């Protein structure tokens, strides 16, 4: 490790509050790795929650590691600066598909064989979990010994009850695969393909292994407190105590995997969250509420009041335009928030019906007024382009809606005698597994570029509005990884050999990337992720897709045994 990198690791370590350091001997040693840089990993509440769970077991020692910021640096843990090869287990926590490629880089820097088949005693067992893994782990299945499919709270303690250090890799993998739900061992499953390249079959190599991997999940999330275990200045939420308010989302937006793989939506009780606030305010004055549907939490306004009585500044990970109350905006204002985010996602009401967004133009405009009148000067707007059935008329509606928002924004700002800025963020749509849009192709790069250019040109001369966009090429790589099968390991290996140069990698790819990206998939096609069972009936997703084509909206999930999607059944 270079002296600069070593200095930075030590800086991270001394600036933290809450890190756990245990005696090395007599414990199962786990290196928990976030496959990106420290600042991003330590901003991820899921990563911190797993760290807390692992160190909550007396028999386990868990230390953290991250992707170094310089190419020449090896990977070492924050707590003791040890090499990954010194640990019994390397556990990757992966939230984003684009970080899959970093797994290879980290294993390589750790001096370990990349492929699981080439690792045995004395190499560490390499595991992976996190939302990217239980959506579709297949692209990295060649490099991982086993995956956790589902939520960690329901499986970690049972796993370490079965794990025995020093046991042969195949023996321990068979033991956990046979005895634990939610464990996927890629080496125990085989895939065959049709002449057209589609998946023909996917099956276990032994009759005593499950044909499908059932995700595990915590039915009552109020039984655990999921909140920050470590505070650091060097994160996106500097010295902020993050608290998970909910899992999943009841609204059923058809593009959002979180609304489906986390079903049923679950909210923590106010009393549970008040205990988390109590814990957080003992160490910091910044509280962040995390969840896909924070504003849907019953009692969220009272909870904000509780936090502020204790002198805490609060922030939210997300707020819906139709749930943006005066009280919530006031709480944000008192906490010093300067920018509030609204996600219309689509510009036209037609496209918002297609994606089942469930908000109207008037609700979006009213939210704008509420934000500015509440004293928050800036607004950020999220839109997607390339959505199913989208036309240039729908794209033009993004421009028109932004102008309408600006009109309301300026009118309210003049009353406050303070004019801020509107930031319009444009993101190419990527169809995700386990959503009603999992069958649709990604729009061509040329078309996406034209649409983004159209929006930017339409807003270029508008004062107080600035635009930014996700590069379509980056979204292309995301789509490739999120929709790929285990043959994608060849492309990831090539990308690693090319030091992350995706343009060079895609040009010399051994398989055609467009096969995974620009192809409409059939309803009866076996998809690479179909072996994972999230409880959702594929027939339900097909009906939702068909309703999208008819511009028909669906009601939010009632969060009880309605039997519609299959999860509660």
Coordinates of C-alpha atoms in Angstrom, one line a residue:
X1 CA 0.0 0.0 0.0
X2 CA 1.4 3.4 -0.9
X3 CA 2.1 5.8 1.9
X4 CA -0.7 8.1 0.7
X5 CA -3.2 5.3 0.7
X6 CA -2.0 4.0 4.1
X7 CA -2.3 7.6 5.5
X8 CA -5.9 7.8 4.1
X9 CA -6.9 4.5 5.7
X10 CA -5.6 5.7 9.1
X11 CA -7.4 9.0 8.6
X12 CA -10.7 7.1 8.1
X13 CA -10.0 5.0 11.1
X14 CA -9.2 7.8 13.6
X15 CA -12.2 9.9 12.4
X16 CA -14.7 7.1 13.1
X17 CA -17.0 6.6 16.1
X18 CA -18.3 3.1 16.8
X19 CA -15.9 0.7 15.0
X20 CA -15.5 -2.7 16.7
X21 CA -12.2 -4.2 17.4
X22 CA -12.0 -7.8 18.7
X23 CA -9.3 -10.2 19.7
X24 CA -8.1 -12.0 16.6
X25 CA -7.7 -15.5 18.1
X26 CA -10.5 -17.9 18.8
X27 CA -13.0 -16.4 16.4
X28 CA -14.3 -16.8 12.9
X29 CA -12.6 -14.0 11.0
X30 CA -14.8 -12.2 8.4
X31 CA -13.6 -9.4 6.1
X32 CA -16.8 -7.5 5.1
X33 CA -16.0 -5.8 1.8
X34 CA -17.9 -3.0 0.0
X35 CA -16.8 -3.1 -3.6
X36 CA -16.4 0.6 -4.0
X37 CA -14.6 3.4 -2.2
X38 CA -14.8 4.1 1.6
X39 CA -17.0 7.2 1.2
X40 CA -19.7 5.3 -0.7
X41 CA -19.5 2.1 1.4
X42 CA -19.8 3.9 4.7
X43 CA -22.8 5.9 3.4
X44 CA -24.6 2.5 2.8
X45 CA -26.8 1.6 5.7
X46 CA -27.2 -2.0 4.6
X47 CA -23.4 -2.5 4.7
X48 CA -23.3 -1.0 8.2
X49 CA -26.2 -3.1 9.4
X50 CA -24.4 -6.4 8.3
X51 CA -21.2 -5.2 10.1
X52 CA -23.2 -4.7 13.3
X53 CA -24.9 -8.1 12.9
X54 CA -21.7 -10.0 12.4
X55 CA -19.9 -8.3 15.3
X56 CA -23.0 -8.9 17.5
X57 CA -22.0 -12.6 17.4
X58 CA -19.3 -13.3 20.0
X59 CA -17.8 -16.1 17.9
X60 CA -17.3 -13.8 14.9
X61 CA -14.7 -11.0 14.3
X62 CA -15.7 -8.7 11.4
X63 CA -13.5 -6.0 9.9
X64 CA -14.2 -3.7 6.9
X65 CA -12.5 -3.3 3.6
X66 CA -13.1 -1.1 0.5
X67 CA -11.9 -0.6 -3.0
X68 CA -8.7 1.4 -2.8
X69 CA -8.7 4.7 -4.7
X70 CA -5.4 4.0 -6.4
X71 CA -4.7 1.1 -8.8
X72 CA -1.4 0.2 -7.2
X73 CA -2.8 -0.3 -3.7
X74 CA -3.6 -3.7 -2.1
X75 CA -6.8 -4.2 -0.1
X76 CA -6.5 -4.0 3.7
X77 CA -9.0 -3.8 6.5
X78 CA -9.7 -0.5 8.3
X79 CA -9.6 -2.0 11.8
X80 CA -6.2 -3.8 11.7
X81 CA -4.7 -3.2 8.2
X82 CA -4.7 -7.0 7.6
X83 CA -4.8 -8.5 4.1
X84 CA -8.0 -10.2 2.9
X85 CA -6.2 -13.5 2.5
X86 CA -5.7 -13.6 6.3
X87 CA -9.4 -14.0 6.9
X88 CA -11.6 -17.2 7.0
X89 CA -14.4 -15.5 5.0
X90 CA -14.5 -12.6 2.6
X91 CA -18.1 -11.3 2.4
X92 CA -19.0 -8.8 -0.3
X93 CA -22.0 -6.5 0.3
X94 CA -23.2 -5.4 -3.1
X95 CA -26.0 -2.8 -3.6
X96 CA -25.3 -1.8 -7.3
X97 CA -24.7 -4.0 -10.3
X98 CA -22.0 -1.7 -11.6
X99 CA -19.9 -2.7 -8.5
X100 CA -19.9 -6.4 -9.6
X101 CA -16.8 -5.6 -11.8
X102 CA -15.0 -4.3 -8.7
X103 CA -15.3 -7.7 -7.0
X104 CA -12.8 -9.1 -9.5
X105 CA -10.4 -6.2 -9.0
X106 CA -10.5 -6.6 -5.2
X107 CA -9.9 -10.4 -5.4
X108 CA -7.0 -9.8 -7.8
X109 CA -5.4 -7.2 -5.5
X110 CA -5.9 -9.6 -2.6
X111 CA -3.7 -12.1 -4.4
X112 CA -6.5 -14.7 -4.7
X113 CA -7.6 -16.7 -7.7
X114 CA -10.6 -15.0 -9.3
X115 CA -12.6 -18.1 -10.1
X116 CA -14.3 -20.0 -7.2
X117 CA -13.3 -23.3 -8.8
X118 CA -9.6 -22.4 -8.4
X119 CA -9.9 -21.6 -4.7
X120 CA -9.7 -24.1 -1.9
X121 CA -7.8 -24.5 1.4
X122 CA -6.2 -22.3 2.6
X123 CA -8.1 -19.6 0.6
X124 CA -10.9 -17.8 2.4
X125 CA -14.5 -18.7 1.6
X126 CA -15.9 -15.9 -0.7
X127 CA -19.5 -15.0 -0.1
X128 CA -21.8 -12.2 -1.4
X129 CA -25.1 -10.6 -0.4
X130 CA -26.9 -7.4 -0.8
X131 CA -29.8 -6.2 -3.0
X132 CA -27.8 -6.6 -6.3
X133 CA -27.2 -10.2 -5.4
X134 CA -30.8 -11.2 -4.7
X135 CA -32.0 -9.5 -7.8
X136 CA -29.6 -11.4 -10.1
X137 CA -26.3 -12.9 -8.9
X138 CA -25.6 -14.9 -12.1
X139 CA -23.1 -12.4 -13.8
X140 CA -20.6 -13.0 -10.9
X141 CA -21.6 -16.6 -10.1
X142 CA -18.2 -17.9 -11.4
X143 CA -16.3 -15.9 -8.8
X144 CA -18.4 -16.4 -5.7
X145 CA -18.6 -19.5 -3.5
X146 CA -22.0 -18.8 -2.1
X147 CA -24.7 -16.0 -2.1
X148 CA -27.1 -14.9 0.6
X149 CA -30.4 -14.4 -1.1
X150 CA -32.5 -12.1 1.0
X151 CA -32.3 -10.1 4.2
X152 CA -29.3 -10.8 6.5
X153 CA -31.1 -10.7 9.9
X154 CA -32.9 -13.9 9.2
X155 CA -29.9 -16.0 8.2
X156 CA -26.5 -14.8 9.5
X157 CA -26.7 -16.3 13.0
X158 CA -27.9 -19.7 11.5
X159 CA -25.1 -19.6 9.0
X160 CA -22.4 -19.3 11.6
X161 CA -24.0 -22.0 13.7
X162 CA -23.2 -24.4 10.8
X163 CA -19.9 -22.9 9.6
X164 CA -16.7 -24.7 10.9
X165 CA -13.4 -23.1 10.0
X166 CA -10.9 -25.4 8.4
X167 CA -13.6 -27.6 6.9
X168 CA -13.2 -28.4 3.2
X169 CA -14.9 -25.9 1.0
X170 CA -17.2 -28.4 -0.8
X171 CA -18.3 -30.0 2.5
X172 CA -19.2 -26.7 4.1
X173 CA -21.0 -25.5 1.0
X174 CA -23.1 -28.7 0.8
X175 CA -23.9 -28.4 4.5
X176 CA -25.2 -24.9 4.3
X177 CA -26.9 -25.3 0.9
X178 CA -28.9 -28.4 2.3
X179 CA -29.8 -26.9 5.6
X180 CA -30.3 -23.2 5.2
X181 CA -32.9 -21.3 3.1
X182 CA -31.7 -18.4 1.0
X183 CA -28.2 -19.9 0.3
X184 CA -27.2 -20.2 -3.4
X185 CA -24.1 -22.1 -4.3
X186 CA -23.5 -21.6 -8.0
X187 CA -21.2 -24.6 -8.3
X188 CA -24.1 -26.9 -7.4
X189 CA -26.3 -25.6 -10.3
X190 CA -25.9 -26.1 -14.1
X191 CA -27.3 -24.1 -17.0
X192 CA -27.9 -25.2 -20.6
X193 CA -28.8 -23.0 -23.5
X194 CA -30.8 -23.1 -26.7
X195 CA -29.4 -22.5 -30.2
X196 CA -30.7 -19.0 -30.1
X197 CA -28.7 -18.3 -26.9
X198 CA -31.7 -18.2 -24.6
X199 CA -31.6 -20.2 -21.3
X200 CA -32.9 -23.8 -21.9
X201 CA -32.7 -25.1 -18.3
X202 CA -31.3 -24.4 -14.9
X203 CA -31.1 -27.2 -12.4
X204 CA -29.3 -28.5 -9.2
X205 CA -26.7 -31.2 -9.7
X206 CA -28.1 -33.2 -6.8
X207 CA -31.7 -34.2 -6.0
X208 CA -31.3 -33.0 -2.3
X209 CA -30.8 -29.4 -3.3
X210 CA -33.7 -27.0 -3.9
X211 CA -34.6 -26.3 -7.5
X212 CA -35.4 -22.7 -6.5
X213 CA -33.8 -20.5 -3.9
X214 CA -36.4 -18.9 -1.7
X215 CA -35.4 -15.5 -0.5
X216 CA -35.4 -15.0 3.3
X217 CA -36.9 -11.9 4.8
X218 CA -37.7 -10.5 8.2
X219 CA -41.5 -10.4 8.7
X220 CA -41.4 -7.9 11.5
X221 CA -38.6 -5.4 11.1
X222 CA -39.5 -3.7 14.4
X223 CA -37.8 -6.6 16.2
X224 CA -34.4 -5.2 15.1
X225 CA -33.0 -1.7 15.0
X226 CA -31.4 -1.1 11.7
X227 CA -29.3 2.1 12.1
X228 CA -25.8 3.3 11.8
X229 CA -23.1 1.4 13.7
X230 CA -20.3 3.8 12.8
X231 CA -20.2 7.5 12.2
X232 CA -17.6 9.1 10.0
X233 CA -16.9 12.6 8.6
X234 CA -15.8 11.0 5.3
X235 CA -19.2 9.9 3.9
X236 CA -22.0 11.4 1.9
X237 CA -23.9 11.8 5.1
X238 CA -21.1 13.2 7.3
X239 CA -21.7 12.3 11.0
X240 CA -25.3 11.5 10.3
X241 CA -27.0 8.7 12.3
X242 CA -29.0 6.8 9.7
X243 CA -32.2 5.0 10.7
X244 CA -34.1 2.6 8.5
X245 CA -37.8 3.5 8.6
X246 CA -39.2 0.9 6.2
X247 CA -38.5 -1.8 3.7
X248 CA -40.2 -2.0 0.4
X249 CA -42.8 0.4 -1.0
X250 CA -46.5 0.0 -1.4
X251 CA -47.0 2.1 -4.5
X252 CA -45.9 -0.5 -7.1
X253 CA -44.1 1.7 -9.6
X254 CA -43.5 -0.8 -12.5
X255 CA -39.8 0.2 -13.0
X256 CA -38.7 -0.2 -9.4
X257 CA -37.3 -3.5 -8.2
X258 CA -37.4 -2.4 -4.5
X259 CA -41.2 -2.3 -4.8
X260 CA -41.3 -6.0 -5.7
X261 CA -38.4 -7.8 -4.1
X262 CA -39.0 -6.3 -0.7
X263 CA -42.7 -7.3 -0.7
X264 CA -44.6 -7.1 1.5
X265 CA -43.8 -3.5 2.4
X266 CA -43.0 -3.2 6.1
X267 CA -42.8 -0.2 8.4
X268 CA -41.2 0.1 11.8
X269 CA -43.4 1.2 14.7
X270 CA -43.0 4.7 16.0
X271 CA -41.9 3.4 19.4
X272 CA -39.1 1.3 17.8
X273 CA -37.9 4.3 15.8
X274 CA -38.0 6.6 18.9
X275 CA -35.5 4.2 20.5
X276 CA -33.3 4.6 17.5
X277 CA -33.5 8.4 17.7
X278 CA -32.6 8.2 21.4
X279 CA -29.5 6.2 20.6
X280 CA -28.6 8.4 17.7
X281 CA -28.9 11.7 19.5
X282 CA -26.5 10.5 22.2
X283 CA -23.7 10.7 19.7
X284 CA -24.6 13.2 17.0
X285 CA -27.2 16.0 16.2
X286 CA -27.9 14.6 12.6
X287 CA -30.6 12.0 12.0
X288 CA -31.3 10.6 8.6
X289 CA -34.5 8.6 7.9
X290 CA -33.9 5.9 5.2
X291 CA -36.5 3.9 3.2
X292 CA -38.2 3.7 -0.2
X293 CA -41.4 5.1 1.3
X294 CA -40.4 7.3 4.3
X295 CA -43.3 9.7 3.8
X296 CA -45.8 6.8 4.0
X297 CA -44.8 6.0 7.6
X298 CA -47.7 6.4 10.0
X299 CA -46.6 9.0 12.5
X300 CA -43.7 10.4 10.5
X301 CA -44.6 14.0 11.4
X302 CA -44.7 13.2 15.1
X303 CA -41.4 11.3 14.7
X304 CA -39.8 14.4 13.2
X305 CA -41.0 16.4 16.2
X306 CA -39.4 13.9 18.6
X307 CA -36.1 14.2 16.8
X308 CA -36.1 18.0 16.8
X309 CA -37.1 18.2 20.5
X310 CA -33.9 16.4 21.1
X311 CA -32.0 19.0 19.1
X312 CA -31.5 16.8 16.0
X313 CA -31.4 18.0 12.4
X314 CA -33.3 15.5 10.2
X315 CA -33.1 14.5 6.6
X316 CA -35.0 12.0 4.4
X317 CA -33.9 9.6 1.7
X318 CA -37.1 10.0 -0.3
X319 CA -40.4 11.9 -0.3
X320 CA -43.3 11.5 -2.7
X321 CA -44.9 14.6 -4.2
X322 CA -48.4 13.5 -3.0
X323 CA -47.2 13.1 0.6
X324 CA -45.2 16.2 1.0
X325 CA -46.9 18.0 3.8
X326 CA -46.3 21.4 5.2
X327 CA -45.2 19.8 8.5
X328 CA -42.5 17.6 6.8
X329 CA -41.2 20.6 4.8
X330 CA -41.0 22.6 8.0
X331 CA -39.0 19.9 9.7
X332 CA -36.6 19.9 6.8
X333 CA -36.3 23.7 6.9
X334 CA -35.5 23.7 10.6
X335 CA -32.8 21.1 9.9
X336 CA -31.1 23.4 7.4
X337 CA -32.0 21.5 4.3
X338 CA -31.4 23.6 1.2
X339 CA -32.6 21.3 -1.5
X340 CA -35.7 19.0 -1.7
X341 CA -36.1 16.3 -4.3
X342 CA -39.2 15.3 -6.2
X343 CA -39.3 12.4 -8.6
X344 CA -42.0 12.8 -11.3
X345 CA -40.1 10.1 -13.3
X346 CA -42.3 10.8 -16.3
X347 CA -43.1 14.1 -17.9
X348 CA -46.6 13.3 -19.2
X349 CA -49.6 11.9 -17.3
X350 CA -49.8 9.2 -19.9
X351 CA -46.3 7.9 -19.2
X352 CA -46.9 8.2 -15.4
X353 CA -49.9 5.9 -15.9
X354 CA -47.7 3.4 -17.9
X355 CA -45.2 3.2 -15.0
X356 CA -47.9 3.3 -12.3
X357 CA -46.4 6.3 -10.6
X358 CA -49.6 7.3 -9.0
X359 CA -49.1 11.1 -8.9
X360 CA -50.7 13.8 -11.0
X361 CA -49.2 17.0 -12.5
X362 CA -51.2 19.1 -10.0
X363 CA -49.7 17.2 -7.1
X364 CA -46.2 17.8 -8.5
X365 CA -46.9 21.5 -8.9
X366 CA -48.5 21.8 -5.4
X367 CA -45.4 20.0 -3.9
X368 CA -43.2 22.7 -5.6
X369 CA -45.2 25.4 -3.9
X370 CA -45.1 23.6 -0.5
X371 CA -41.3 23.3 -0.7
X372 CA -40.6 26.9 -1.6
X373 CA -43.2 28.4 0.7
X374 CA -41.8 26.2 3.5
X375 CA -38.4 28.0 3.1
X376 CA -36.4 25.5 1.1
X377 CA -35.0 27.4 -1.8
X378 CA -33.8 24.7 -4.2
X379 CA -35.6 21.8 -5.9
X380 CA -34.2 18.7 -7.7
X381 CA -36.3 16.8 -10.2
X382 CA -35.7 13.2 -11.3
X383 CA -36.9 12.0 -14.7
X384 CA -36.3 8.9 -16.7
X385 CA -36.2 8.6 -20.5
X386 CA -36.5 5.5 -22.6
X387 CA -39.5 4.2 -20.7
X388 CA -41.7 1.6 -22.4
X389 CA -44.1 3.1 -25.0
X390 CA -42.4 6.5 -24.6
X391 CA -42.6 8.9 -27.6
X392 CA -41.0 12.2 -28.4
X393 CA -44.3 13.8 -27.3
X394 CA -43.7 12.3 -23.8
X395 CA -40.1 13.6 -23.9
X396 CA -41.3 17.1 -24.8
X397 CA -43.8 16.9 -21.9
X398 CA -40.7 16.7 -19.6
X399 CA -39.7 20.1 -20.9
X400 CA -43.2 21.5 -20.6
X401 CA -43.6 20.2 -17.0
X402 CA -40.3 21.7 -16.0
X403 CA -41.4 25.1 -17.3
X404 CA -44.7 24.8 -15.4
X405 CA -42.8 23.8 -12.2
X406 CA -40.5 26.8 -12.8
X407 CA -43.5 29.2 -13.0
X408 CA -44.9 28.0 -9.6
X409 CA -41.4 27.9 -8.2
X410 CA -40.7 31.6 -9.2
X411 CA -44.1 32.8 -8.0
X412 CA -43.5 31.2 -4.5
X413 CA -39.9 32.3 -4.5
X414 CA -40.7 35.9 -5.1
X415 CA -43.0 35.9 -2.1
X416 CA -40.2 34.6 0.0
X417 CA -37.9 37.1 -1.7
X418 CA -35.3 34.4 -2.3
X419 CA -35.0 32.7 -5.7
X420 CA -33.1 29.4 -5.7
X421 CA -32.4 26.9 -8.5
X422 CA -34.1 23.9 -10.1
X423 CA -31.9 21.0 -11.0
X424 CA -33.3 18.5 -13.6
X425 CA -31.7 15.1 -13.5
X426 CA -32.3 12.9 -16.5
X427 CA -31.6 9.1 -16.3
X428 CA -31.9 6.5 -19.0
X429 CA -34.4 3.7 -18.0
X430 CA -32.9 0.3 -17.2
X431 CA -35.4 -2.6 -17.0
X432 CA -34.7 -4.6 -13.8
X433 CA -35.4 -8.2 -12.9
X434 CA -38.6 -9.0 -10.9
X435 CA -40.4 -6.0 -12.2
X436 CA -43.3 -5.9 -14.8
X437 CA -40.7 -4.4 -17.3
X438 CA -38.2 -7.2 -17.0
X439 CA -39.1 -8.4 -20.5
X440 CA -38.7 -5.1 -22.3
X441 CA -35.5 -4.1 -24.3
X442 CA -33.3 -1.1 -23.5
X443 CA -33.7 1.7 -26.0
X444 CA -30.8 2.3 -28.4
X445 CA -27.9 4.6 -27.3
X446 CA -28.6 6.9 -30.3
X447 CA -32.3 7.3 -29.4
X448 CA -31.5 7.9 -25.7
X449 CA -28.9 10.5 -26.6
X450 CA -31.4 12.3 -28.9
X451 CA -34.0 12.4 -26.1
X452 CA -31.6 13.7 -23.5
X453 CA -30.4 16.3 -26.0
X454 CA -33.9 17.4 -26.7
X455 CA -34.6 17.9 -23.0
X456 CA -31.4 19.8 -22.4
X457 CA -32.0 22.0 -25.5
X458 CA -35.5 22.7 -24.5
X459 CA -34.4 23.9 -21.0
X460 CA -31.1 25.5 -22.0
X461 CA -32.4 29.1 -22.1
X462 CA -34.5 28.7 -19.0
X463 CA -33.1 30.8 -16.2
X464 CA -32.9 29.1 -12.8
X465 CA -32.9 25.6 -14.4
X466 CA -29.9 23.5 -14.9
X467 CA -29.8 19.9 -16.2
X468 CA -27.6 17.0 -15.7
X469 CA -27.8 13.4 -17.1
X470 CA -26.5 9.9 -16.6
X471 CA -24.5 9.0 -19.7
X472 CA -26.4 6.4 -21.7
X473 CA -23.2 4.3 -22.1
X474 CA -23.0 3.9 -18.3
X475 CA -26.6 2.8 -18.3
X476 CA -25.8 0.4 -21.1
X477 CA -23.2 -1.4 -18.9
X478 CA -25.7 -1.4 -15.9
X479 CA -28.3 -3.0 -18.1
X480 CA -25.9 -5.6 -19.4
X481 CA -24.9 -6.7 -15.9
X482 CA -28.4 -6.5 -14.3
X483 CA -29.9 -8.6 -17.1
X484 CA -27.1 -11.0 -17.9
X485 CA -26.6 -14.7 -17.1
X486 CA -23.5 -16.6 -15.9
X487 CA -21.9 -16.4 -19.4
X488 CA -21.4 -12.7 -18.5
X489 CA -18.4 -13.8 -16.4
X490 CA -16.3 -13.7 -19.5
X491 CA -17.1 -10.1 -20.2
X492 CA -16.4 -9.1 -16.5
X493 CA -13.1 -10.9 -16.7
X494 CA -12.2 -9.0 -19.8
X495 CA -13.3 -5.7 -18.2
X496 CA -11.0 -6.5 -15.3
X497 CA -8.1 -7.3 -17.6
X498 CA -8.8 -4.0 -19.4
X499 CA -8.7 -2.1 -16.1
X500 CA -12.3 -1.1 -16.3
X501 CA -12.2 0.2 -19.9
X502 CA -15.7 -0.8 -21.0
X503 CA -15.5 0.7 -24.5
X504 CA -12.5 -1.6 -25.2
X505 CA -14.2 -4.5 -23.5
X506 CA -17.5 -4.3 -25.4
X507 CA -15.7 -4.1 -28.7
X508 CA -13.8 -7.3 -28.1
X509 CA -16.5 -9.1 -26.1
X510 CA -16.7 -12.9 -26.7
X511 CA -20.5 -12.7 -26.7
X512 CA -22.8 -10.0 -28.2
X513 CA -23.8 -7.6 -25.4
X514 CA -26.9 -6.5 -27.3
X515 CA -28.3 -10.0 -26.8
X516 CA -29.0 -9.1 -23.2
X517 CA -29.9 -5.5 -23.7
X518 CA -31.8 -4.7 -26.9
X519 CA -33.9 -7.8 -27.2
X520 CA -37.6 -8.1 -26.3
X521 CA -37.9 -11.2 -24.1
X522 CA -40.8 -13.6 -24.3
X523 CA -43.2 -14.3 -21.4
X524 CA -42.5 -18.0 -21.6
X525 CA -38.7 -17.5 -21.8
X526 CA -36.6 -18.9 -18.9
X527 CA -34.9 -15.8 -17.4
X528 CA -31.5 -15.9 -15.8
X529 CA -32.9 -15.0 -12.4
X530 CA -36.0 -17.2 -12.5
X531 CA -34.4 -19.7 -10.1
X532 CA -34.8 -17.1 -7.3
X533 CA -38.2 -17.1 -5.6
X534 CA -39.3 -13.8 -4.1
X535 CA -42.8 -15.1 -3.7
X536 CA -44.1 -13.0 -6.6
X537 CA -46.1 -14.9 -9.3
X538 CA -44.8 -14.3 -12.8
X539 CA -48.4 -14.1 -14.0
X540 CA -48.9 -11.0 -11.8
X541 CA -45.9 -9.3 -13.3
X542 CA -47.2 -10.2 -16.8
X543 CA -50.6 -8.7 -16.0
X544 CA -48.9 -5.5 -14.7
X545 CA -46.9 -5.2 -17.9
X546 CA -50.1 -5.7 -20.0
X547 CA -51.8 -3.0 -17.9
X548 CA -48.9 -0.7 -18.5
X549 CA -49.3 -1.1 -22.3
X550 CA -53.0 -0.1 -21.8
X551 CA -52.1 2.8 -19.6
X552 CA -54.0 1.3 -16.7
X553 CA -53.0 2.0 -13.1
X554 CA -53.0 -0.4 -10.2
X555 CA -53.8 0.4 -6.6
X556 CA -51.0 0.4 -4.0
X557 CA -50.2 -2.8 -2.2
X558 CA -52.7 -3.1 0.7
X559 CA -49.9 -4.8 2.8
X560 CA -52.1 -7.7 3.8
X561 CA -53.1 -11.1 2.4
X562 CA -54.9 -9.8 -0.7
X563 CA -53.4 -12.7 -2.7
X564 CA -52.9 -10.6 -5.9
X565 CA -49.1 -10.9 -6.3
X566 CA -48.6 -14.1 -4.4
X567 CA -46.2 -12.9 -1.8
X568 CA -48.6 -13.0 1.2
X569 CA -50.1 -16.2 -0.1

